[in-house]
Structure formats: C-alpha cells, structure tokens
Tab-separated table of C-alpha atoms (C1' of nucleotides) in Angstrom:
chain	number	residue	atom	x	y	z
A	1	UNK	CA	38.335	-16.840	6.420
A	2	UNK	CA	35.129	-15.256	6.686
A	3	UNK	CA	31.597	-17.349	7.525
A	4	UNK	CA	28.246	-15.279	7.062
A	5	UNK	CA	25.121	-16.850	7.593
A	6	UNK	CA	22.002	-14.963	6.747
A	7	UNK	CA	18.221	-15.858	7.632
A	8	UNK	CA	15.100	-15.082	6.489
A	9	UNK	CA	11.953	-15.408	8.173
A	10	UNK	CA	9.306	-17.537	6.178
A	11	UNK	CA	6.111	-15.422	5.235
A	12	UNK	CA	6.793	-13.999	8.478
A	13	UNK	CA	3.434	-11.781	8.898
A	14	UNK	CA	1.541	-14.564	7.594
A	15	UNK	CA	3.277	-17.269	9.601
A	16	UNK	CA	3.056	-15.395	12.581
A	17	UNK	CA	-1.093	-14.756	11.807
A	18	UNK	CA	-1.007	-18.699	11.263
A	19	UNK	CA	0.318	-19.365	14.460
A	20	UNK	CA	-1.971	-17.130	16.334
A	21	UNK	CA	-5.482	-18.410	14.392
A	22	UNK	CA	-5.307	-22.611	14.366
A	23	UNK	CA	-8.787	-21.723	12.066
A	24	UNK	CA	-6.653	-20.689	9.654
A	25	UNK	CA	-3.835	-22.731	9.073
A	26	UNK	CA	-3.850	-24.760	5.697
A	27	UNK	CA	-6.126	-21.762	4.158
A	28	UNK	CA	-4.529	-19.276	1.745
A	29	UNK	CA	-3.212	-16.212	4.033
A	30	UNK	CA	-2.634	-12.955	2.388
A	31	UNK	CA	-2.306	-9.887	4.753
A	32	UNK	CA	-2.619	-6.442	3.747
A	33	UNK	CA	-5.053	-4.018	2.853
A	34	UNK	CA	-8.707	-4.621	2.993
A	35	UNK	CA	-9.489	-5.957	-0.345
A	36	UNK	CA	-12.794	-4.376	0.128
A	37	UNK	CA	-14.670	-6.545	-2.737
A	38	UNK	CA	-12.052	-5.830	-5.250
A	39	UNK	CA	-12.226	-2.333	-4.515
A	40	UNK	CA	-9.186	-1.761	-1.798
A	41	UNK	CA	-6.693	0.336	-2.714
A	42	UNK	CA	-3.564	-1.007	-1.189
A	43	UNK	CA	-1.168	-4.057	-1.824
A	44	UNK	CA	-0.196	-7.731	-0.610
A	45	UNK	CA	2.192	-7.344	2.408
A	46	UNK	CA	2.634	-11.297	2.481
A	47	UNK	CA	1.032	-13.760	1.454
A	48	UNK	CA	1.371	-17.722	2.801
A	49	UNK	CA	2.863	-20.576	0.516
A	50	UNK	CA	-0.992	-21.896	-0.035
A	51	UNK	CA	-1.859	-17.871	-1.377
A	52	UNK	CA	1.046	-18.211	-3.428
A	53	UNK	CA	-0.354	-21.161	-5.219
A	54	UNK	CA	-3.157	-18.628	-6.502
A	55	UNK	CA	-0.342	-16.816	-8.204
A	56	UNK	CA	-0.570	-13.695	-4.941
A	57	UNK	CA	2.945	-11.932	-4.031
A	58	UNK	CA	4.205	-9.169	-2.037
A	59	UNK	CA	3.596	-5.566	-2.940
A	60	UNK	CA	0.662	-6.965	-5.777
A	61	UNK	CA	-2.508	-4.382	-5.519
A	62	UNK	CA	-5.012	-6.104	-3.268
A	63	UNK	CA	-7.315	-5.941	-5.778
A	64	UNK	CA	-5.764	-8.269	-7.892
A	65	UNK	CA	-5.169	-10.455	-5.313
A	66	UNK	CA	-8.969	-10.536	-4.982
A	67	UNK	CA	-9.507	-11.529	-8.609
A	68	UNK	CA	-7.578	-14.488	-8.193
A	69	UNK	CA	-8.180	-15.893	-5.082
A	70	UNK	CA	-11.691	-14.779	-3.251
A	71	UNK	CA	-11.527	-17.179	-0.592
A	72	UNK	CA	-8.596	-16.664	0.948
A	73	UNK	CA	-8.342	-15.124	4.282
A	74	UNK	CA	-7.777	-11.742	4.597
A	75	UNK	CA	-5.782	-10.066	7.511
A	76	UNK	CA	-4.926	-6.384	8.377
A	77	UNK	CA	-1.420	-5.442	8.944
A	78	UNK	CA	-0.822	-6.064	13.202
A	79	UNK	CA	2.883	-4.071	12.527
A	80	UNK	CA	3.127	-4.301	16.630
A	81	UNK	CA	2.860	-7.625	17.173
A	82	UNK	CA	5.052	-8.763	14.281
A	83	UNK	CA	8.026	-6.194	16.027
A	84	UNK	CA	7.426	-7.931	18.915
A	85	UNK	CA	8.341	-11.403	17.799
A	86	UNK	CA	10.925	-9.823	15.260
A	87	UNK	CA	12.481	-8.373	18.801
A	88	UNK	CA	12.368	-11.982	20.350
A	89	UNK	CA	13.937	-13.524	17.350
A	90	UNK	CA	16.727	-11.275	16.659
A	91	UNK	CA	17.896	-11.683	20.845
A	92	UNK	CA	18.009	-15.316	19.311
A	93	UNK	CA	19.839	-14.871	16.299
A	94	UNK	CA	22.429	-12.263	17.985
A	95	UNK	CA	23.593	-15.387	20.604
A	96	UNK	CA	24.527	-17.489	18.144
A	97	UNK	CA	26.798	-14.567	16.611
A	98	UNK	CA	30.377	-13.327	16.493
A	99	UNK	CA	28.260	-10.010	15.143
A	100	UNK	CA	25.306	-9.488	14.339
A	101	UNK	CA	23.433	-6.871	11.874
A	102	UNK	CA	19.484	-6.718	11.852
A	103	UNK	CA	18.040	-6.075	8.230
A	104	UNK	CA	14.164	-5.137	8.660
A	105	UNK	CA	12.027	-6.970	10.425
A	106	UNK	CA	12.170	-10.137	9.240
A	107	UNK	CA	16.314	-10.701	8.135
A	108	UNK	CA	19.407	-10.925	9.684
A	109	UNK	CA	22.997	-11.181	8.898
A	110	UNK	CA	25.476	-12.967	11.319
A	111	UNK	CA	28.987	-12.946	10.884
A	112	UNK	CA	30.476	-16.441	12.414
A	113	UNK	CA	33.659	-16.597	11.021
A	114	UNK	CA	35.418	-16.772	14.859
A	115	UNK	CA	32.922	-19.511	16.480
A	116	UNK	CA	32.445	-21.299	13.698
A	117	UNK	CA	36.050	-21.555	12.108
A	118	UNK	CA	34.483	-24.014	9.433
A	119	UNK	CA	31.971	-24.105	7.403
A	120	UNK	CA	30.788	-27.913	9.312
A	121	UNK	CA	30.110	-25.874	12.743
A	122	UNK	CA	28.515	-22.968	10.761
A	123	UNK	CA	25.901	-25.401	9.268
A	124	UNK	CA	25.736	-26.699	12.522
A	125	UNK	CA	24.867	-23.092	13.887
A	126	UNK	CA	22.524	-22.900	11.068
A	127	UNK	CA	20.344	-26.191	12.105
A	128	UNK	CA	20.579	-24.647	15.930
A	129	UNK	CA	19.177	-21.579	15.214
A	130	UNK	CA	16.208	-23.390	12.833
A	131	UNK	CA	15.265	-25.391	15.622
A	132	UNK	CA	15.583	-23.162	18.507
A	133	UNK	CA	13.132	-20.657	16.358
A	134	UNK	CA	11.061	-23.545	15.228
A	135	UNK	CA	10.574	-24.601	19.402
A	136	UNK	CA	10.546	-21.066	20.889
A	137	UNK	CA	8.483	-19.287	18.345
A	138	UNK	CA	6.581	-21.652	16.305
A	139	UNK	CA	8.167	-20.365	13.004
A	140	UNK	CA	10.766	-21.459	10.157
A	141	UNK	CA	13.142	-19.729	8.335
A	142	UNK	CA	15.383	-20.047	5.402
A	143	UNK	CA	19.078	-19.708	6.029
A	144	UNK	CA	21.694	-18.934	3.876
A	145	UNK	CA	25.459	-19.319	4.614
A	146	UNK	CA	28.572	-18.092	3.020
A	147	UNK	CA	31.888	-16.652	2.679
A	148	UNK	CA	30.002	-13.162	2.650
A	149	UNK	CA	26.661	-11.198	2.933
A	150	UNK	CA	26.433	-11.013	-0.722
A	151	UNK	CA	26.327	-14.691	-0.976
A	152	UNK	CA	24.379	-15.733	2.085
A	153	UNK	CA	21.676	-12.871	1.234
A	154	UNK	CA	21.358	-14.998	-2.298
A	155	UNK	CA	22.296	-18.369	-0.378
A	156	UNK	CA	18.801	-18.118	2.122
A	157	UNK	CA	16.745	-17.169	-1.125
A	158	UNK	CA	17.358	-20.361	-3.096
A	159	UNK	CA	15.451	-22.851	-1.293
A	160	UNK	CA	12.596	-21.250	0.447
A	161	UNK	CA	10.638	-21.998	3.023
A	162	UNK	CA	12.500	-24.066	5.711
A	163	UNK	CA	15.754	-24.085	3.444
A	164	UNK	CA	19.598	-24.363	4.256
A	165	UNK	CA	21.494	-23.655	1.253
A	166	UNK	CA	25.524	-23.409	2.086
A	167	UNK	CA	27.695	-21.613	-0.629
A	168	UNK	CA	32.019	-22.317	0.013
A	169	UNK	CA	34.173	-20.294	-1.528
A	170	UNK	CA	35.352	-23.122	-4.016
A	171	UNK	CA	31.783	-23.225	-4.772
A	172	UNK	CA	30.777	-19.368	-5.491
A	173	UNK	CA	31.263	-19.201	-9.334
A	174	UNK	CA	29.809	-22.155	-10.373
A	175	UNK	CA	26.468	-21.456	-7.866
A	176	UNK	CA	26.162	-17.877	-9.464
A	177	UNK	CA	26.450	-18.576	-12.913
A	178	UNK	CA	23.164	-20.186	-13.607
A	179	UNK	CA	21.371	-17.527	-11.557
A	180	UNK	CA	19.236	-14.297	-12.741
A	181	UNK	CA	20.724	-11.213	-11.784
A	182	UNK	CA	17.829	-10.098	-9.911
A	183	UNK	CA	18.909	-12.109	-6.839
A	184	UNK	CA	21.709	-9.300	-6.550
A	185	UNK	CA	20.492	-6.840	-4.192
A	186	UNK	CA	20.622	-3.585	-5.972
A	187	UNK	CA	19.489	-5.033	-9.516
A	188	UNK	CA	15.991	-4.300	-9.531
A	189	UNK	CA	13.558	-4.395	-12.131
A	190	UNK	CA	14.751	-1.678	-14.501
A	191	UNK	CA	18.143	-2.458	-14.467
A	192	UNK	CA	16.936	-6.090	-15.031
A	193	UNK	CA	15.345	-4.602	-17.869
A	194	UNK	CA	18.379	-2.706	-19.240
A	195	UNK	CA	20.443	-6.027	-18.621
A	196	UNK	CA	17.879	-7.885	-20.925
A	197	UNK	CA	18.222	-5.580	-24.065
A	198	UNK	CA	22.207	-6.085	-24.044
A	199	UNK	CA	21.406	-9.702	-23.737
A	200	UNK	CA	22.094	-10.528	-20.483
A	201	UNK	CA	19.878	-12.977	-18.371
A	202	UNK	CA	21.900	-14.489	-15.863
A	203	UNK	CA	24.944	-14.388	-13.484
A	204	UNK	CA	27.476	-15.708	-16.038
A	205	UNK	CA	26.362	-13.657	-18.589
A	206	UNK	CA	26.729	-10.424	-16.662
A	207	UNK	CA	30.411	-11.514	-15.733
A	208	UNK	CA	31.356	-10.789	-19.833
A	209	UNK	CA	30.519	-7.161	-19.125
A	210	UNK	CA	33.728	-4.850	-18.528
A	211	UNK	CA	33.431	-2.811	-15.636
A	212	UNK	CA	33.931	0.187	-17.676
A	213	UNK	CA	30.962	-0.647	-20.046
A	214	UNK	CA	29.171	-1.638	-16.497
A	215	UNK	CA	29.961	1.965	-15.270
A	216	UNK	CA	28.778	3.656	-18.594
A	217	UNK	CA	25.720	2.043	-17.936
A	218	UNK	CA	24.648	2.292	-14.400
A	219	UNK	CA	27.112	4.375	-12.408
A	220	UNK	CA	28.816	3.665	-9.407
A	221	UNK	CA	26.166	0.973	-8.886
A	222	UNK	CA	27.658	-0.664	-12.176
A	223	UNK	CA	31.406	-1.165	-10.293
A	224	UNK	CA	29.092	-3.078	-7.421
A	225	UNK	CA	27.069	-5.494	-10.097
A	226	UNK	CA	30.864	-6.188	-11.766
A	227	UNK	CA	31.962	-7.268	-8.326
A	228	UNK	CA	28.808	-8.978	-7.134
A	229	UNK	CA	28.793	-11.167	-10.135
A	230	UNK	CA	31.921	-12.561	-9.088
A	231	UNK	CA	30.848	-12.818	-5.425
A	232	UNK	CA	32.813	-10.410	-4.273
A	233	UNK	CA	31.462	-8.372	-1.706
A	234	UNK	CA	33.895	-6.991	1.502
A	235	UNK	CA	30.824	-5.110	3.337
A	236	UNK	CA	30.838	-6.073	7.193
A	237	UNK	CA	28.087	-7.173	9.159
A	238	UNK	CA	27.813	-4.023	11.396
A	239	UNK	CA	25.610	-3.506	14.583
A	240	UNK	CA	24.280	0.086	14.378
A	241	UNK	CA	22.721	1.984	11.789
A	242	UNK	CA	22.281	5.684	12.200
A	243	UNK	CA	19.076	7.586	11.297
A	244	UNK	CA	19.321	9.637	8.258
A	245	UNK	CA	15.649	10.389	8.257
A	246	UNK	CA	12.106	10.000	9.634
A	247	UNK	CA	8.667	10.359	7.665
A	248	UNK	CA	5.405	9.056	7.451
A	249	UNK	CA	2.969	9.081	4.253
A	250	UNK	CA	-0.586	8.079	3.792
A	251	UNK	CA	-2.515	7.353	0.870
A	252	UNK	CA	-6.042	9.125	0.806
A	253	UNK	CA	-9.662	6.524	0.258
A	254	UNK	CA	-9.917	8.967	-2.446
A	255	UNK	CA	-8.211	11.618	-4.612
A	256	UNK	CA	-8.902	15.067	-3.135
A	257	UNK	CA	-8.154	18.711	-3.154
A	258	UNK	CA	-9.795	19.278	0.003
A	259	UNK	CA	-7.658	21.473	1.577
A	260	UNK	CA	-8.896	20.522	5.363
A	261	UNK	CA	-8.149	17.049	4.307
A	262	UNK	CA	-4.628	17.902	2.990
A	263	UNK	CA	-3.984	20.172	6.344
A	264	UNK	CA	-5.736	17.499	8.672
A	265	UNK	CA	-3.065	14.843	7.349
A	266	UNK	CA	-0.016	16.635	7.199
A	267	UNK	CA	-1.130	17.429	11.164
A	268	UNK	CA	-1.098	14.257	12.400
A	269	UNK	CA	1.910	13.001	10.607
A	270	UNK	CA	3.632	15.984	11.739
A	271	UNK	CA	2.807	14.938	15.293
A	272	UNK	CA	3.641	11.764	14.776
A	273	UNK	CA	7.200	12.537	13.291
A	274	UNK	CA	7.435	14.477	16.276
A	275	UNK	CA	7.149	12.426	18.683
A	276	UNK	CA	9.935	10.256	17.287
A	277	UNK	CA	12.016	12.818	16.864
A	278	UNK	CA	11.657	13.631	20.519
A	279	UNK	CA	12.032	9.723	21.594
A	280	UNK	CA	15.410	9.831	19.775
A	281	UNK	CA	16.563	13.320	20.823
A	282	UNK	CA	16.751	14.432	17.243
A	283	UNK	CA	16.622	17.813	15.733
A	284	UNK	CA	16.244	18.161	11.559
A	285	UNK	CA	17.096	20.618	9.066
A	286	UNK	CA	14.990	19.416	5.989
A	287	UNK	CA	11.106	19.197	5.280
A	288	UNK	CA	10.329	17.441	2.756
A	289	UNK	CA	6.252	17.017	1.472
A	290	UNK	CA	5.925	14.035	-1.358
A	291	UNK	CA	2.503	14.373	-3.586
A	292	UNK	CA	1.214	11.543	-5.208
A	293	UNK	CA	-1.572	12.269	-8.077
A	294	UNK	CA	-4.042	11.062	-9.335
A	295	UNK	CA	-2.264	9.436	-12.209
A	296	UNK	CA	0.759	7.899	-9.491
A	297	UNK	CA	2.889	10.643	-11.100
A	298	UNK	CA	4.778	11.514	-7.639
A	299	UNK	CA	6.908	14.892	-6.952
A	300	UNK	CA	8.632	15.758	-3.980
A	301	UNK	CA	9.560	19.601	-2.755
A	302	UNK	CA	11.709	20.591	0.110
A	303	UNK	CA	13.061	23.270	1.854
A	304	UNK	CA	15.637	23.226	4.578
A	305	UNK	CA	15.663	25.700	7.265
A	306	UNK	CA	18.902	27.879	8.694
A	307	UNK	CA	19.503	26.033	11.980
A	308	UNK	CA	18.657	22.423	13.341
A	309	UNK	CA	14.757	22.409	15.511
A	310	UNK	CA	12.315	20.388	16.496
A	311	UNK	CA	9.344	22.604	16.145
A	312	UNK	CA	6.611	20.568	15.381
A	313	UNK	CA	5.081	23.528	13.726
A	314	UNK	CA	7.985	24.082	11.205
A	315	UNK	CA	7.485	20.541	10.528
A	316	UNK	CA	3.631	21.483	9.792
A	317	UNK	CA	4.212	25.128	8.500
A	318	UNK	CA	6.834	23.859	6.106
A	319	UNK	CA	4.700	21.099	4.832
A	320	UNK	CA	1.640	23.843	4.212
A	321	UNK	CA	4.188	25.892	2.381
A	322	UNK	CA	5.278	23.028	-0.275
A	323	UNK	CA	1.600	21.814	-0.448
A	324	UNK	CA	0.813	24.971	-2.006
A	325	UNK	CA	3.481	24.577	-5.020
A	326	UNK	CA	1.865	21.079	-5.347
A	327	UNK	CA	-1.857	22.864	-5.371
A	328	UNK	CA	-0.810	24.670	-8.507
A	329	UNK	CA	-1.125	21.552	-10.260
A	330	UNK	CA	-4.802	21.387	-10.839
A	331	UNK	CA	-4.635	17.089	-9.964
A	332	UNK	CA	-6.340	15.605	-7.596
A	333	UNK	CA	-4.092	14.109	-4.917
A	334	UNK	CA	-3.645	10.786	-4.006
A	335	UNK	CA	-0.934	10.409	-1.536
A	336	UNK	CA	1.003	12.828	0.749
A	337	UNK	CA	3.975	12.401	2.972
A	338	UNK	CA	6.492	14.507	5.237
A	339	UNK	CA	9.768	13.552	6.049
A	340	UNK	CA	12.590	15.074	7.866
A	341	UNK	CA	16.059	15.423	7.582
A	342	UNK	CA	19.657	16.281	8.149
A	343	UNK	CA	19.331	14.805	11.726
A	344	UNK	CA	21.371	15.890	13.961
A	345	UNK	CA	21.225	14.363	17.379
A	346	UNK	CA	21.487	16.968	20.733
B	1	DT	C1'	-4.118	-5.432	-12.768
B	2	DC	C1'	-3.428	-0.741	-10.822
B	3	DT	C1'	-0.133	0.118	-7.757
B	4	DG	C1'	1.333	0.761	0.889
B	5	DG	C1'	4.577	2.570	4.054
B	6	DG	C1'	9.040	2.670	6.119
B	7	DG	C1'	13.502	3.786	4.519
B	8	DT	C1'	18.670	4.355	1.792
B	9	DC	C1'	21.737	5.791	-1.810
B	10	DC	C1'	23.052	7.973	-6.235
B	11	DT	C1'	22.953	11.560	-9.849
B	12	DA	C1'	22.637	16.010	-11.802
B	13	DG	C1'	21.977	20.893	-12.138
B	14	DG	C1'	22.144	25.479	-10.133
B	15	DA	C1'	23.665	28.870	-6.657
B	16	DC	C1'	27.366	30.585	-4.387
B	17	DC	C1'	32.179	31.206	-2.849
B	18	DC	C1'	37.172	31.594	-3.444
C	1	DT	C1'	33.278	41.556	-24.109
C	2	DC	C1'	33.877	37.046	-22.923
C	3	DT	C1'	35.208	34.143	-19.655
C	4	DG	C1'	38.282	29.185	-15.216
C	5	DG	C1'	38.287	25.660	-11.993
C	6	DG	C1'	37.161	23.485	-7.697
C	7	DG	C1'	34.303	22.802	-3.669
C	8	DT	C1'	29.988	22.799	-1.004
C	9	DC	C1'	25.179	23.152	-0.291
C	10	DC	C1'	20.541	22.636	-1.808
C	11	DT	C1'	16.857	20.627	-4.501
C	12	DA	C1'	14.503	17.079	-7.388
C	13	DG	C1'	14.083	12.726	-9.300
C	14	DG	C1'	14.847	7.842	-9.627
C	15	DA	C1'	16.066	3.072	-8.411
C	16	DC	C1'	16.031	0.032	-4.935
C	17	DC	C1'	15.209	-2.689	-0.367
C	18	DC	C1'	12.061	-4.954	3.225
DNA sequence: TCTGGGGTCCTAGGACCC
DNA sequence: TCTGGGGTCCTAGGACCC
C-alpha cells in the first residue's frame, strides 16, 4: 500500500515577508510588481489571506490589484531569500521521508508508504512536520495525504491555510465526486472551458466520459483526466529532475523597436544563461528568441545549430538572427526571451 | 482588468532518408 | 505521369504548472 503526503507552503512569499516585518502582520500583503499608482505592468506573485479578502490572487495584473485594494502593502519579489528558506524547509520535509520529490519552491511530495505503514502514523508524520515548520521557521502549511500524488496534490488544496485533509483509498471516489475538475493538475482553464460546453462541472460528471470520447477531445492528456477522475495515478515520487532547458525573458517598461534596447537585453540574458550553463557543465543545441507584442500576441523562432557549444556568442548571435524575422513585423515589442536547449551535459 | 518569469509536455506539419 | 510507408529531426504553437 502506498502513503503520499504532499505539502504546500501557505502564501509562502507573503508569509515569509510577514515574518520578517512584525509592522506588517495583520495588513493585506500582496508581493509582486510595483503597482506604480495603478500603472505597473506586472502581476500578483502572492498575496496574504487578509489581500485575499479584497478579492487579490496570484498571477492578477498588479494594476488591478491596485483598484481594489490601495492600502495594502506592497512588496518586491526577494526570489533569494524565499530559496533560502525553501532550501531549509525541504532538508525538513526530506527527513521525515521514505522519498522525497521537491515541486517548486514552495511544494513537496513525500512518499511514506514504508515508515508510515498506516495511514494513523502518516497523519502523525503530517502533524510532525506542521509543527516542526511552524517552530523552526515561523510558517504553516497545508498538507495533503493519500494513497497517491494525484490525491494528496488535491488532498493539501482543500482546506487551506494550516489544513490536514487525509484521503484513504475507501474514501477516493466519494471525495472526488463533488469536486471541480480544475483541482486536477493538467485541467487548466481552457480545457475547463471545453469540459463546461459538454456539460461537465465536476469530478463525477467527468467520470461518464469514455476514454475514447476523452481522447477525441484532448489527446493523450484526455487518457490522464479519464484516470485522474477515478484517482488513479501510478507516477512515483522521484528525487531528480533533469534539465531540459534554461532561459530567461524580460518584459520591457515600454513597447519598443529600439534596436539597442532589443540587442542590450538579449546581451545580458545571454550572459546570464551562460553562466548557468557553465555552473551545470551544460552545452545546448537550440536557441530559441520568444517576442511578445504589443497586443500579447507571442511567437517564438528557433534555430538549432550542428554540434552541442556553449558559446555565449551563438547564444547572442542566434538570438540577433531570429530578432530580425520578428522585426519584420512592424509591432512594437513588449517582451523578449532566449532559451536554450537540447542540453547535453560534458 | 490587462496580463511576470521560470519551466514542462504535447501536437502537427514539413524535410529528409531508406 | 503519378505515386508508398515508416522513422527521425526540426520548427512553431499551445496548454499548463508554480
């Protein structure tokens, strides 16, 4: 028998800025970008249970955040400190685990099944691991546990923050059925969508679907939502990921042509690409330079070269190259990005 | 209301080879 | 003059995740 328990940090770059600023605790907490009056340009990162009250989310345009909620306190992005308690969390998480798999900064899947044995000592594993977090680092989490990642991933997200929400296997159907099928990971918003039109708003209702008719409709992601809804899911919780790619992409104040601009970005996100590239003794095969327009449409144009390097300047040179196809599109530019790939480590 | 930055995986068409 | 089938690589776009 199989025992997964999966946790999820609570607001975690809010929760962490909470911790650091006493001044600020009990106030609405949205980090992100500068909202600049209403004028900013980027989105909500995370936002604190209080911000949420105002109606703010993840990945809303900081704008609108603004509009509804003026007084709350805004915070930049401090990416290096979150990875640092992120790093001190997950040596946490990984003692209290037969395996253990990272997912992003803030999640983590831990596969119990052999220390555990039942799902009494998992939940007692679970309450360990709140407090130990709670004493250590000042934070809470929501934990999710059951008989696989599938259902411990949905487990941790129904009672948020500071839940514990155990799924058995006797249990599975039943706690499913009621549920939308967004909380399957892999159902997003237009599939959602799709799922709406044939009349299909939860769980339950997605399990009358045949997987053929699934298929016809999504694809080999279709054969995964058949299974899912039936909380089937074999995937193991597995230690190391390998690198398929590295990239960076930046979003400009304002749209531009300027080609100095244009050349003066792709620079320093070459370099930057680079360097990581070096850190993990990496070479690549494929450039690839995304444009965003003015009007969000984006487009992406790549070119892969004869043998594996890790010429910073073909990283550069390449980019120039595929800006120029971009160029011919008399747009203004909002957004450019390289990325490489076909990694191949030496 | 106006949309960040880091990624992964899937699909489909065309080129090319046998 | 009209015409196969399978496999691999490359490119572009799209959906999704944190």
């Amino acid at each position: 028998m199989r025992i997964v328990i999966h946790v999820d940090l609570d607001a975690f770059f809010a929760a962490i800025e909470e911790r650091e600023r006493p001044e600020i605790r009990g106030k609405p907490v949205i980090v992100g970008a500068d909202p600049k009056a209403g004028r900013g340009r980027g989105v909500v990162s995370t936002c604190n249970y209080e911000a949420r009250k105002f109606g703010i989310r993840s990945g809303m345009p900081i704008a609108v955040a603004w509009r509804k909620c003026r007084t709350a306190v805004y915070l930049p992005v401090n990416f290096e400190l979150y990875e640092a308690v992120s790093a001190k969390i997950m040596q946490i998480l990984k003692r209290h685990a037969d395996r253990f798999e990272s997912w992003g900064i803030d999640e983590a899947y831990l596969d119990v099944s052999k220390r555990a044995g039942s799902y009494d000592r998992a939940i007692k594993i679970a309450k360990a691991i709140k407090a130990e977090i709670r004493q250590k680092e000042k934070l809470t989490c929501s934990i999710g546990i059951g008989p696989n990642k599938l259902i411990a991933k949905i487990a941790s997200g129904f009672k948020k923050p500071d839940g514990l929400t155990v799924v058995r296997p006797s249990q599975m159907l039943e706690f499913l059925r009621p549920l939308n099928p967004l909380v399957i990971p892999g159902i997003g918003p237009k599939t959602a969508a799709v799922l709406r039109d044939l009349g299909i708003t939860t769980i339950g209702q997605l399990r009358r679907l045949r997987k053929t008719e699934l298929s016809e409709h999504f694809g080999k992601v279709g054969i995964w939502f058949y299974e899912a809804a039936r909380g089937i899911d074999t995937s193991p919780v597995q230690e190391v990921w390998i690198i398929k790619s590295i990239g960076r992409q930046h979003t400009f104040e304002r749209d531009t042509r300027d080609i100095k601009l244009l050349y003066a970005q792709i620079k320093e996100q070459a370099a930057d690409i680079h360097s990581e590239l070096v850190g993990q003794r990496f070479l690549y095969r494929t450039v690839t330079l995304t444009v965003r327009y003015q009007d969000f449409t984006t487009i992406q144009r790549s070119k892969s070269l004869a043998t594996p390097t890790q010429s910073i300047e073909l990283i550069a040179g390449v980019s120039k190259e595929l800006l120029a196809l971009a160029l011919r599109d008399p747009r203004k530019i909002r957004l450019i990005g390289v990325r490489v790939s076909r990694l191949i480590g030496h």
